[in-house]
Tab-separated table of C-alpha atoms in Angstrom:
chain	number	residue	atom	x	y	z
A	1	UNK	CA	-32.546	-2.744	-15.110
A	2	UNK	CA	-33.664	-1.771	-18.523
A	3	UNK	CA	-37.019	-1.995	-18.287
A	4	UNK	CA	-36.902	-0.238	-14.558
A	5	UNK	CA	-35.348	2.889	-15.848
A	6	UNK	CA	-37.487	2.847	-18.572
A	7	UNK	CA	-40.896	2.948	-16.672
A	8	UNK	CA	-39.366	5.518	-14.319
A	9	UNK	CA	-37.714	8.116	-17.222
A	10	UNK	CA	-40.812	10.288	-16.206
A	11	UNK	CA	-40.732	9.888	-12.271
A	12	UNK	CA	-38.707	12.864	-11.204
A	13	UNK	CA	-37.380	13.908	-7.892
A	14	UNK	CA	-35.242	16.446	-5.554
A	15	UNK	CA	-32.326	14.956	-3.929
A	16	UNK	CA	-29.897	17.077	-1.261
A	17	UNK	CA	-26.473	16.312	-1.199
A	18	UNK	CA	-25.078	20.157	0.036
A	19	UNK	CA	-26.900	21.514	-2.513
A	20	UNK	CA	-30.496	20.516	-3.805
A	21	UNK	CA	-30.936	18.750	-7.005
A	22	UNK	CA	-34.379	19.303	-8.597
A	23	UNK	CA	-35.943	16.786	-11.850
A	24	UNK	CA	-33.437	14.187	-11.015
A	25	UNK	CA	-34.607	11.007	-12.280
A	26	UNK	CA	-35.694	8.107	-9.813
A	27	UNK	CA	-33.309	6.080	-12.267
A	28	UNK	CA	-30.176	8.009	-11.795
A	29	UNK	CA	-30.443	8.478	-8.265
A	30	UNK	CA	-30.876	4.604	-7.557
A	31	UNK	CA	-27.880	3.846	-9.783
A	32	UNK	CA	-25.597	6.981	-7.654
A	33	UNK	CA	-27.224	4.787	-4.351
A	34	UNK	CA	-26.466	1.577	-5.505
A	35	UNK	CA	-22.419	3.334	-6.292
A	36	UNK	CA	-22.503	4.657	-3.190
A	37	UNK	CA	-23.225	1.249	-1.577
A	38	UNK	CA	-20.656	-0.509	-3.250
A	39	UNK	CA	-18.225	2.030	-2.377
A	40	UNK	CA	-18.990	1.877	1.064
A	41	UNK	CA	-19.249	-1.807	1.461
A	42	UNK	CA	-15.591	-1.925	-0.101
A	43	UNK	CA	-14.069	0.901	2.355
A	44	UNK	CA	-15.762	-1.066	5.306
A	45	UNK	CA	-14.170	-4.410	4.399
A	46	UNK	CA	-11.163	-2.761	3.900
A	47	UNK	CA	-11.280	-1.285	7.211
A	48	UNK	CA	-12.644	-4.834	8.840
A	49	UNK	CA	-9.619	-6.878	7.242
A	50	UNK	CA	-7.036	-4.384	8.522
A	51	UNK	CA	-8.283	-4.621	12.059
A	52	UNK	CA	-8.947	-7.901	12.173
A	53	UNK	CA	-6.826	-10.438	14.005
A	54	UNK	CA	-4.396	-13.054	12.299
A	55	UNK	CA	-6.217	-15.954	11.123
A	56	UNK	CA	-5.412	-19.670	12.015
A	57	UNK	CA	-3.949	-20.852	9.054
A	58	UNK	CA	-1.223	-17.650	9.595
A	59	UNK	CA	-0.894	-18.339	13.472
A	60	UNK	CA	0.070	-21.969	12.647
A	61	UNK	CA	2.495	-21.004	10.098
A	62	UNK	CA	3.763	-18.071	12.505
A	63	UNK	CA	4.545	-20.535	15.508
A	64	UNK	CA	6.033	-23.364	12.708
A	65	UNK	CA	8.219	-20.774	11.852
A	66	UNK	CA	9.384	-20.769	15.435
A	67	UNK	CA	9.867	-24.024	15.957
A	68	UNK	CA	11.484	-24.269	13.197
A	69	UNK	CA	14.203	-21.716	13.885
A	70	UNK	CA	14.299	-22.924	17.956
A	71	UNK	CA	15.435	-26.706	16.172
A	72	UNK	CA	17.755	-24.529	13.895
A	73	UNK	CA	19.433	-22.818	16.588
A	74	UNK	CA	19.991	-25.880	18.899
A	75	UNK	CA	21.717	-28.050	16.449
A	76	UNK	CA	23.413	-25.075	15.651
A	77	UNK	CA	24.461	-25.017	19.821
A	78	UNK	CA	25.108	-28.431	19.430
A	79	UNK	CA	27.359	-28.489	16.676
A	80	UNK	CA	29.666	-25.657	18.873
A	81	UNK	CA	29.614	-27.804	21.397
A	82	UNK	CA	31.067	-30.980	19.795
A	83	UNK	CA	33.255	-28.642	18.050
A	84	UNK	CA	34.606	-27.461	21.046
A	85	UNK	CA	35.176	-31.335	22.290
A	86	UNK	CA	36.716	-32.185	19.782
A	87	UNK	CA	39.303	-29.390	19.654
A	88	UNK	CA	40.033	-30.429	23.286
A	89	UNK	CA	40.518	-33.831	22.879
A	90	UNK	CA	43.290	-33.097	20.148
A	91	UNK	CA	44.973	-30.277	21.973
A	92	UNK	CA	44.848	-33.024	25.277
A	93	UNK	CA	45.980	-35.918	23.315
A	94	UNK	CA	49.785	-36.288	23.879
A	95	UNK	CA	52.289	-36.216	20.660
A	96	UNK	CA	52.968	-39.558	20.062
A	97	UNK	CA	57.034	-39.665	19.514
């Protein structure tokens, strides 16, 4: 990079950007293009990551996550239910005298 900007310190141009820049070196204006690249690149893969839909890897963990709280919530319905069993069978069971 050095030795680019230091055969171009003579090379001069005019650049527009809403207003016209005369005797800008070649050298500065490639380094404000290659800035302007990178911060373009970045706000389009920001953009690109935001829109973009849920990977596998999250899917998988999305629908384990699920399943998980389906099981959770049937042995949960379960437990009720054997609860509920086995309050009847002691309110049915006779007092033994």
């Amino acid at each position: 990079m050095a030795f680019f900007i230091g055969l171009n310190l003579s090379n001069v141009c005019s650049f527009w950007f809403f207003k016209t820049f005369t005797d800008l070196p070649v050298a500065v204006l490639a380094l404000i293009a290659f800035g302007a690249g990178i911060i373009f690149a970045l706000l389009f893969i920001f953009v690109a990551k935001m829109k973009a839909p849920p990977s596998d890897a999250e899917e998988r963990a999305k629908r384990k996550l699920e399943k998980k709280a389906k099981a959770e919530e049937k042995l949960r319905l379960a437990k009720e239910k054997q609860a509920e069993k086995d309050a009847k069978k002691i309110k049915d069971r006779k007092p033994e005298e």
